[in-house]
mmCIF file of C-alpha atoms and ligand atoms in Angstrom:
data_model
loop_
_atom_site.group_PDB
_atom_site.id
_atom_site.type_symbol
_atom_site.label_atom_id
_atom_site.label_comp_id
_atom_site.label_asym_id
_atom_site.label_seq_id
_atom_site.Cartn_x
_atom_site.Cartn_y
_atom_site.Cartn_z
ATOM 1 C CA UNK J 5 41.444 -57.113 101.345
ATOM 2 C CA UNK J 6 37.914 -57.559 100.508
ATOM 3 C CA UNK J 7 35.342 -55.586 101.756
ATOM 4 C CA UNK J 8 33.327 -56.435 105.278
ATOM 5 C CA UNK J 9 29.556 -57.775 103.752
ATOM 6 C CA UNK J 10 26.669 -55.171 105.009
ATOM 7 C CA UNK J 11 25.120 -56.649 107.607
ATOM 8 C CA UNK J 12 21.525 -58.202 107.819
ATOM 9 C CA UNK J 13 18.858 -58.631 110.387
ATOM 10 C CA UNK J 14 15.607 -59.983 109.099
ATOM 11 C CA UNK J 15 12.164 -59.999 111.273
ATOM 12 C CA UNK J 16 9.812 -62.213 109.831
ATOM 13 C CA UNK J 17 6.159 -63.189 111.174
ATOM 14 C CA UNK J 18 2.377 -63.418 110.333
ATOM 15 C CA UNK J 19 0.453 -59.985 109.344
ATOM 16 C CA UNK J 20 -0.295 -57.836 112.323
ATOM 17 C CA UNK J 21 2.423 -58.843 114.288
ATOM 18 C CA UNK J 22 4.473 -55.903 114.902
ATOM 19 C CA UNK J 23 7.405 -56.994 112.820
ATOM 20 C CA UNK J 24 7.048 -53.527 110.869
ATOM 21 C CA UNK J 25 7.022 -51.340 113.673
ATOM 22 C CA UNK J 26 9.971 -53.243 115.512
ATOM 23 C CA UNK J 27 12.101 -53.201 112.629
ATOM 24 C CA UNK J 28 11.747 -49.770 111.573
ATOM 25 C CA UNK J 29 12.914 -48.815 114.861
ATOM 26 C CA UNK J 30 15.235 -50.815 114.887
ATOM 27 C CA UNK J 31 16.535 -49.625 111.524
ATOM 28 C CA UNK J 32 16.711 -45.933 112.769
ATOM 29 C CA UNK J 33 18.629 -47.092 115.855
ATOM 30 C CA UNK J 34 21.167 -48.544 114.168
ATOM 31 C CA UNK J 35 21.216 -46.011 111.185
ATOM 32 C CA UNK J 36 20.445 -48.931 108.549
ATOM 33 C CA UNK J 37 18.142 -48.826 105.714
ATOM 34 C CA UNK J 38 14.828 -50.688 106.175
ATOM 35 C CA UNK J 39 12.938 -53.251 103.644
ATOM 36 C CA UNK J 40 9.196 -53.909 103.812
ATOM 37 C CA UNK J 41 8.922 -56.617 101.781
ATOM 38 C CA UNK J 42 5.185 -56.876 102.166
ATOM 39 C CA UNK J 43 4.877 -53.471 100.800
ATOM 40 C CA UNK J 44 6.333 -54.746 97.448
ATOM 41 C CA UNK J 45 3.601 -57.721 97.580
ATOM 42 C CA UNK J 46 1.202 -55.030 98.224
ATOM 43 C CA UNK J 47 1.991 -52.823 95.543
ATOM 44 C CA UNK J 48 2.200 -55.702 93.132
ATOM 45 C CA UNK J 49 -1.516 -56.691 94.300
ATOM 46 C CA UNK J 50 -2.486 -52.754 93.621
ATOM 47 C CA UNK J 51 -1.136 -52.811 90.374
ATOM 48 C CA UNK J 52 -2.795 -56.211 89.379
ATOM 49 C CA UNK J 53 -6.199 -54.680 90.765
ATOM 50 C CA UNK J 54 -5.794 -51.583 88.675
ATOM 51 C CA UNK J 55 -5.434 -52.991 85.844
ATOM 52 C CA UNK J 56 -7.868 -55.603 85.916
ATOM 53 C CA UNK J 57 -5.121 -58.544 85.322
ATOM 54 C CA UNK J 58 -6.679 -61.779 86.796
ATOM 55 C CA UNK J 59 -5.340 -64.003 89.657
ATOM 56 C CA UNK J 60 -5.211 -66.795 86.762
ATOM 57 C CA UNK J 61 -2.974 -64.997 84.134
ATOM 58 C CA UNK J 62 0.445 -65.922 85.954
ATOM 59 C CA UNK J 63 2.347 -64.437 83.596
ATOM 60 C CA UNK J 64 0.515 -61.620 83.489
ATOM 61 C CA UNK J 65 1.067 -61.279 87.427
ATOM 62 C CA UNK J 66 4.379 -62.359 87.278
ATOM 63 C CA UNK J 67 5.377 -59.259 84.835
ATOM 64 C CA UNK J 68 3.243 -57.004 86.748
ATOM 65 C CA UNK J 69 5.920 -57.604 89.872
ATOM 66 C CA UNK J 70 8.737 -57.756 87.225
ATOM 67 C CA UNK J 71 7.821 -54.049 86.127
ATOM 68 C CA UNK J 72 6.797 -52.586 89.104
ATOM 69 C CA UNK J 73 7.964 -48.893 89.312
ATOM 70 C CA UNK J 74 7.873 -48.398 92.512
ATOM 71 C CA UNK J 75 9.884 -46.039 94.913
ATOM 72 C CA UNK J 76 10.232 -45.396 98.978
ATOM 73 C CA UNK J 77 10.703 -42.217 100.882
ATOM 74 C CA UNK J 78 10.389 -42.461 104.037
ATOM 75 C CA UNK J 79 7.199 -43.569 105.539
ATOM 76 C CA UNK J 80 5.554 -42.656 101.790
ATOM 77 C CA UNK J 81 5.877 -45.334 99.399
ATOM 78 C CA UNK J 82 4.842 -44.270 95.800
ATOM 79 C CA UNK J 83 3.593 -46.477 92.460
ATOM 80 C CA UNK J 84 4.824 -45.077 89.803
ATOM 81 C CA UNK J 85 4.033 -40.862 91.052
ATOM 82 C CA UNK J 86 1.426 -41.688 92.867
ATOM 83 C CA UNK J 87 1.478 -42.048 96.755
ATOM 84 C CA UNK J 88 0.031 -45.069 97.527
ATOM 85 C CA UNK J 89 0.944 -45.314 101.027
ATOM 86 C CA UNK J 90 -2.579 -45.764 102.527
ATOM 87 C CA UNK J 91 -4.094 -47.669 99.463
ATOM 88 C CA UNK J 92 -2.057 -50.268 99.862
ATOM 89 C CA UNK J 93 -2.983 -50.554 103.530
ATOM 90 C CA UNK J 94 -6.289 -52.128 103.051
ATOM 91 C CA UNK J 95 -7.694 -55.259 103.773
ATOM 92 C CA UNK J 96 -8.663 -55.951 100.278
ATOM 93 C CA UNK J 97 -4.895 -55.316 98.963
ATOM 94 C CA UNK J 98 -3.455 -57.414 102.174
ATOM 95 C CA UNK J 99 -5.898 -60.858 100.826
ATOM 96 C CA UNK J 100 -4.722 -60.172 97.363
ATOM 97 C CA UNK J 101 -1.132 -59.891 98.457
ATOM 98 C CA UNK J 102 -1.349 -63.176 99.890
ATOM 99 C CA UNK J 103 -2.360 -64.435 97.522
ATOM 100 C CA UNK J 104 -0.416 -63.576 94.811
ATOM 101 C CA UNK J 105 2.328 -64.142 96.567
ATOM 102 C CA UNK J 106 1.957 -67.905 96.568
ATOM 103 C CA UNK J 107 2.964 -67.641 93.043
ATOM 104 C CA UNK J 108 6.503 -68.957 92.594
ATOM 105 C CA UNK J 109 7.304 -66.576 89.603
ATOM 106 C CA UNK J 110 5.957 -63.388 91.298
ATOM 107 C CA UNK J 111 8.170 -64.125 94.009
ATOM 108 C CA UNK J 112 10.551 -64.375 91.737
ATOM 109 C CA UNK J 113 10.442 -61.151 90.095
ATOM 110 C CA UNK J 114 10.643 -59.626 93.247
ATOM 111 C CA UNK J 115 14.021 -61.348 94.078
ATOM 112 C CA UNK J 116 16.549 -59.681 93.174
ATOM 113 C CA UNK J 117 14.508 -55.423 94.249
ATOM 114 C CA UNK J 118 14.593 -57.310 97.521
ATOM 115 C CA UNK J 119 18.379 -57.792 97.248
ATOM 116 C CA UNK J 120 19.304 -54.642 95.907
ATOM 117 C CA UNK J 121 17.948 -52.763 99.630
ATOM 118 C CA UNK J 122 21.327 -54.714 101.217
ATOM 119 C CA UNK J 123 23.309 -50.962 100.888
ATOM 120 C CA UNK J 124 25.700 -49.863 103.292
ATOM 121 C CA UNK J 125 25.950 -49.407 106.456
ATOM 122 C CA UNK J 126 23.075 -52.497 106.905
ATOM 123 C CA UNK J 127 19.642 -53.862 106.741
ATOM 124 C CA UNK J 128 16.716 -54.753 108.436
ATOM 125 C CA UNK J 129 14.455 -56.295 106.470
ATOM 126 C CA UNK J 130 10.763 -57.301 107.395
ATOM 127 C CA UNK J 131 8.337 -60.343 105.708
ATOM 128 C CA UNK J 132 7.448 -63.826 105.653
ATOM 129 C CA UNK J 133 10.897 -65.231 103.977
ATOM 130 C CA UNK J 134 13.309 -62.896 104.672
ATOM 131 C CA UNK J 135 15.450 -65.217 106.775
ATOM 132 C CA UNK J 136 14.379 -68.239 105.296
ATOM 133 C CA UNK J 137 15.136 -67.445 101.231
ATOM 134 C CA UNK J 138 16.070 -63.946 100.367
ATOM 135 C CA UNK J 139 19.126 -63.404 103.291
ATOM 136 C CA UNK J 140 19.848 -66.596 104.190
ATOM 137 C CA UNK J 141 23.128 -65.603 105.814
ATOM 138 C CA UNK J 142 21.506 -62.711 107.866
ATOM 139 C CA UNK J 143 23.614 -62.187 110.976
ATOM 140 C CA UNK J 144 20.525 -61.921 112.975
ATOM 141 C CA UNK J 145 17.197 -63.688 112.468
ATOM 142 C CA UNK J 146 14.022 -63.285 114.457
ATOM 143 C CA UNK J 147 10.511 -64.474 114.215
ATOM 144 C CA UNK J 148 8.006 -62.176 115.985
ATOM 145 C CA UNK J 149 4.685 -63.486 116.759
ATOM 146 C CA UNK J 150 1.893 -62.800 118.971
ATOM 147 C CA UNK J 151 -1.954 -64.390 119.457
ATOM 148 C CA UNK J 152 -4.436 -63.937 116.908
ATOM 149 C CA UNK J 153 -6.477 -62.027 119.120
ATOM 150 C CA UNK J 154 -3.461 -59.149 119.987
ATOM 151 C CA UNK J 155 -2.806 -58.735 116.314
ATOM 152 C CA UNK J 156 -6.308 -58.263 115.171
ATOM 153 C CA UNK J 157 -6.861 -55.770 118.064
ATOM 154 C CA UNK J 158 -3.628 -54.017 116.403
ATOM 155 C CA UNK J 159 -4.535 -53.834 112.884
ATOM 156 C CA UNK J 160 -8.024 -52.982 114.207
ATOM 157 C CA UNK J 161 -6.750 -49.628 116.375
ATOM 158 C CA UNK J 162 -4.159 -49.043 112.885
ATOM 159 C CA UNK J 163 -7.092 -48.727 110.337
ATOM 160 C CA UNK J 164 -9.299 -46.848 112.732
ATOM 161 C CA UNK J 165 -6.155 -44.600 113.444
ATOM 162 C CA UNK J 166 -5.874 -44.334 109.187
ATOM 163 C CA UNK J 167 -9.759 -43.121 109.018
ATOM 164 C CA UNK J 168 -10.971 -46.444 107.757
ATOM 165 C CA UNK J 169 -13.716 -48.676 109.048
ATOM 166 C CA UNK J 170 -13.363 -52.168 111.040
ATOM 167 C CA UNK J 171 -14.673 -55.156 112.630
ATOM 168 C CA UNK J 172 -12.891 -57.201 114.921
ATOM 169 C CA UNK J 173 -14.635 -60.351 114.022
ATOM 170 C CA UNK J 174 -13.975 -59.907 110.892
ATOM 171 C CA UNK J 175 -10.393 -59.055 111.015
ATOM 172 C CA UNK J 176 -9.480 -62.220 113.574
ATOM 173 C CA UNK J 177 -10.800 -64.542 110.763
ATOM 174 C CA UNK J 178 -9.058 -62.790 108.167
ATOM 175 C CA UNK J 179 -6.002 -62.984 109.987
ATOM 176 C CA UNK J 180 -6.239 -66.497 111.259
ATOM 177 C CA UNK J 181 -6.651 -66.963 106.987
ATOM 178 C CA UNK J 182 -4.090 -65.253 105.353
ATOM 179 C CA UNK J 183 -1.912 -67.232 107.919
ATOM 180 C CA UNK J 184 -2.756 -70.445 106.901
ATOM 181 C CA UNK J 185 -2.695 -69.420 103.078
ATOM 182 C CA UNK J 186 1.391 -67.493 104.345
ATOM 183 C CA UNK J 187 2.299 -70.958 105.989
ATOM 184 C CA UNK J 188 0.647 -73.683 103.705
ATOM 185 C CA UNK J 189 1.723 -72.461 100.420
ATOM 186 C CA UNK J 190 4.807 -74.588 98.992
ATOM 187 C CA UNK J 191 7.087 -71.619 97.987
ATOM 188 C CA UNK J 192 8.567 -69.420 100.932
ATOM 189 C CA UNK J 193 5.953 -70.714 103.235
ATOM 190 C CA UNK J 194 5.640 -68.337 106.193
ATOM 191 C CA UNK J 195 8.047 -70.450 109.180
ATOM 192 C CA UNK J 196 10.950 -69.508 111.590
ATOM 193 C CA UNK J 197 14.573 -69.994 110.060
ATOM 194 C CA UNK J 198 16.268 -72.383 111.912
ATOM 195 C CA UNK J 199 18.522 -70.155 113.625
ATOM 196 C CA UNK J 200 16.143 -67.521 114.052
ATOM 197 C CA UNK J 201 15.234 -66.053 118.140
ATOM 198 C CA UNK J 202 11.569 -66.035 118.517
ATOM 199 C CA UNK J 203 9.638 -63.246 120.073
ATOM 200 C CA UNK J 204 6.322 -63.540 121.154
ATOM 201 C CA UNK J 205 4.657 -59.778 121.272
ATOM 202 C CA UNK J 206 1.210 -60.514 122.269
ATOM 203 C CA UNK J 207 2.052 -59.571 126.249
ATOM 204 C CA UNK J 208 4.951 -56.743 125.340
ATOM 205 C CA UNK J 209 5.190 -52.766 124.388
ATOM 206 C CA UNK J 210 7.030 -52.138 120.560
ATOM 207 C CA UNK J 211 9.733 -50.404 122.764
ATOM 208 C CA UNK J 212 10.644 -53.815 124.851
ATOM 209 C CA UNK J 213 10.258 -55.965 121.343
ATOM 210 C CA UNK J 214 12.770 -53.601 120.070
ATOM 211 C CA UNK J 215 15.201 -53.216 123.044
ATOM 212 C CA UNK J 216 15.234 -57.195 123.024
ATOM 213 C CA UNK J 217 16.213 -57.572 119.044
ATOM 214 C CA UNK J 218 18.850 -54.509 119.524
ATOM 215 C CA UNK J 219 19.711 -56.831 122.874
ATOM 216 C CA UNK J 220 20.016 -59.517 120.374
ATOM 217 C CA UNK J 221 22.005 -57.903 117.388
ATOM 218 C CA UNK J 222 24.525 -56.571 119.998
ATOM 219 C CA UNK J 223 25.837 -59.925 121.335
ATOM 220 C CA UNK J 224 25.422 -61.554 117.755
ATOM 221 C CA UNK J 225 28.124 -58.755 116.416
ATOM 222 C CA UNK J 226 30.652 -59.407 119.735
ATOM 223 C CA UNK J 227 30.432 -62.912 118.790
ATOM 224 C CA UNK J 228 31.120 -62.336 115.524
ATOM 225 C CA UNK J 229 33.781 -60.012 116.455
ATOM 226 C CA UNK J 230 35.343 -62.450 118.520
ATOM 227 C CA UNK J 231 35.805 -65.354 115.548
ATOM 228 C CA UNK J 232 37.379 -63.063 113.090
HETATM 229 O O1 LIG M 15 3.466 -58.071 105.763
HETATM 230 P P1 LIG M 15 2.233 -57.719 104.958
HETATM 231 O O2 LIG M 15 0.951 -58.052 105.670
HETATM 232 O O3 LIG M 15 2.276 -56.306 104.476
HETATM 233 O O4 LIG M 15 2.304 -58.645 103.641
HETATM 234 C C1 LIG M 15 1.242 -58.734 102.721
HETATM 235 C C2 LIG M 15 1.240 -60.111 102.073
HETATM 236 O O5 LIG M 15 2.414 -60.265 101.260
HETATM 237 C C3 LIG M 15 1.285 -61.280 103.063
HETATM 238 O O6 LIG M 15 -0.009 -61.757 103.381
HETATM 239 C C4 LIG M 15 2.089 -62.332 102.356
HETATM 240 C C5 LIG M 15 2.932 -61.584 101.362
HETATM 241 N N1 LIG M 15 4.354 -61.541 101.723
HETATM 242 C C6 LIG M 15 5.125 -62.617 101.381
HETATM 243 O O7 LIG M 15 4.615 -63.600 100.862
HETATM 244 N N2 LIG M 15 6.469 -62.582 101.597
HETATM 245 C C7 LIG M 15 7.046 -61.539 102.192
HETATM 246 N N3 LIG M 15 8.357 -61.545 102.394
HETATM 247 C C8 LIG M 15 6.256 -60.434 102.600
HETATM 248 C C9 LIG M 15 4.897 -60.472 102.369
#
């Protein structure tokens, strides 16, 4: 008999809106392990930075992702030793991020770390393309968005929160930018899967956002439960 496959849920959506917070909790509900795929775009964009490589030495960006030495623990994630958990939080990282990861061969250096986070007992997974490209056969897919304004007043009250400094104005148009460059670029643009629920968070609390996808995941298992 062959073994049942781990189950999936992916939460993708633009920057700032909630998807990590939702699917961490979710995640520690359920007991499953939890990807943040942006973090690995992040720490790719930290590494390029670092070392000076520039944005038009693909190959050199590519192998950059390829080698990245890079572990998790808990909320800490570290680059090689070093824990770069708030580093790669900042704005300057985020742009890079983006665009980097419009790069076809970054993304696909980063293909198969993503896969290997699929460990038992299940996964949620947060990013642009989770549900689109990298688990295609997630048993649960949702999009989470909410207005530009609600996410930039987010990301503004997390950096203050983190000690650094921010402007609204500025963040909206960042925001409303890195969006365009997530969902215009030709590889993994940023977009629902088809089958994916959407959740708009602009008017709700992280607690009902997450009671809604654990709402969802529940009845998506008792169907599933009922076909076999
Ligand atoms: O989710 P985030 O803001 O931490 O992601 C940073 C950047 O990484 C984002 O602007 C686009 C890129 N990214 C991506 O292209 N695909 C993913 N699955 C996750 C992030």
């Amino acid at each position: 008999m062959s073994n049942p496959p781990i189950p999936v849920i992916t939460i993708d959506g633009p920057t700032a809106s909630g998807k990590g917070t939702v699917a961490q909790r979710v995640a520690q509900h359920l007991g499953f392990h939890y990807l943040d795929s942006g973090a690995l775009y992040r720490l790719t964009a930290l590494s390029v930075m670092r070392r000076d490589i520039s944005l038009d030495d693909e190959h050199a960006l590519a192998k950059a992702a390829e080698h990245l030495h890079c572990h998790f623990n808990g909320a800490h994630i570290f680059l090689a030793n070093e824990d770069v958990s708030n580093d790669i939080r900042v704005e300057t990282v985020g742009n890079l991020a983006s665009k980097i990861a419009a790069i076809p061969t970054v993304r696909q250096a980063l293909y198969g770390l993503q896969l290997s986070f699929r460990q038992h007992p299940g996964l949620v997974a947060d990013g642009r393309d989770m549900g689109t490209v990298i688990f295609p056969h997630a048993g649960l897919k949702v999009f989470l968005t909410a207005s530009v304004e609600a996410r930039a007043l987010r990301r503004y009250k997390q950096l203050i929160d983190k000690g650094f400094s921010a402007n609204m104005e500025d963040l909206s148009k960042d925001l409303t930018e890195r969006d365009a460059r997530d969902s215009n670029r030709s590889s993994a643009p940023l977009k629902a899967a088809e089958a994916a629920y959407l959740l708009d968070t602009s008017a709700m609390t992280a607690d009902q956002a997450v009671a809604q996808v654990l709402e969802w995941y529940a009845a998506a298992k008792a169907l599933h439960a009922q076909s076999e």
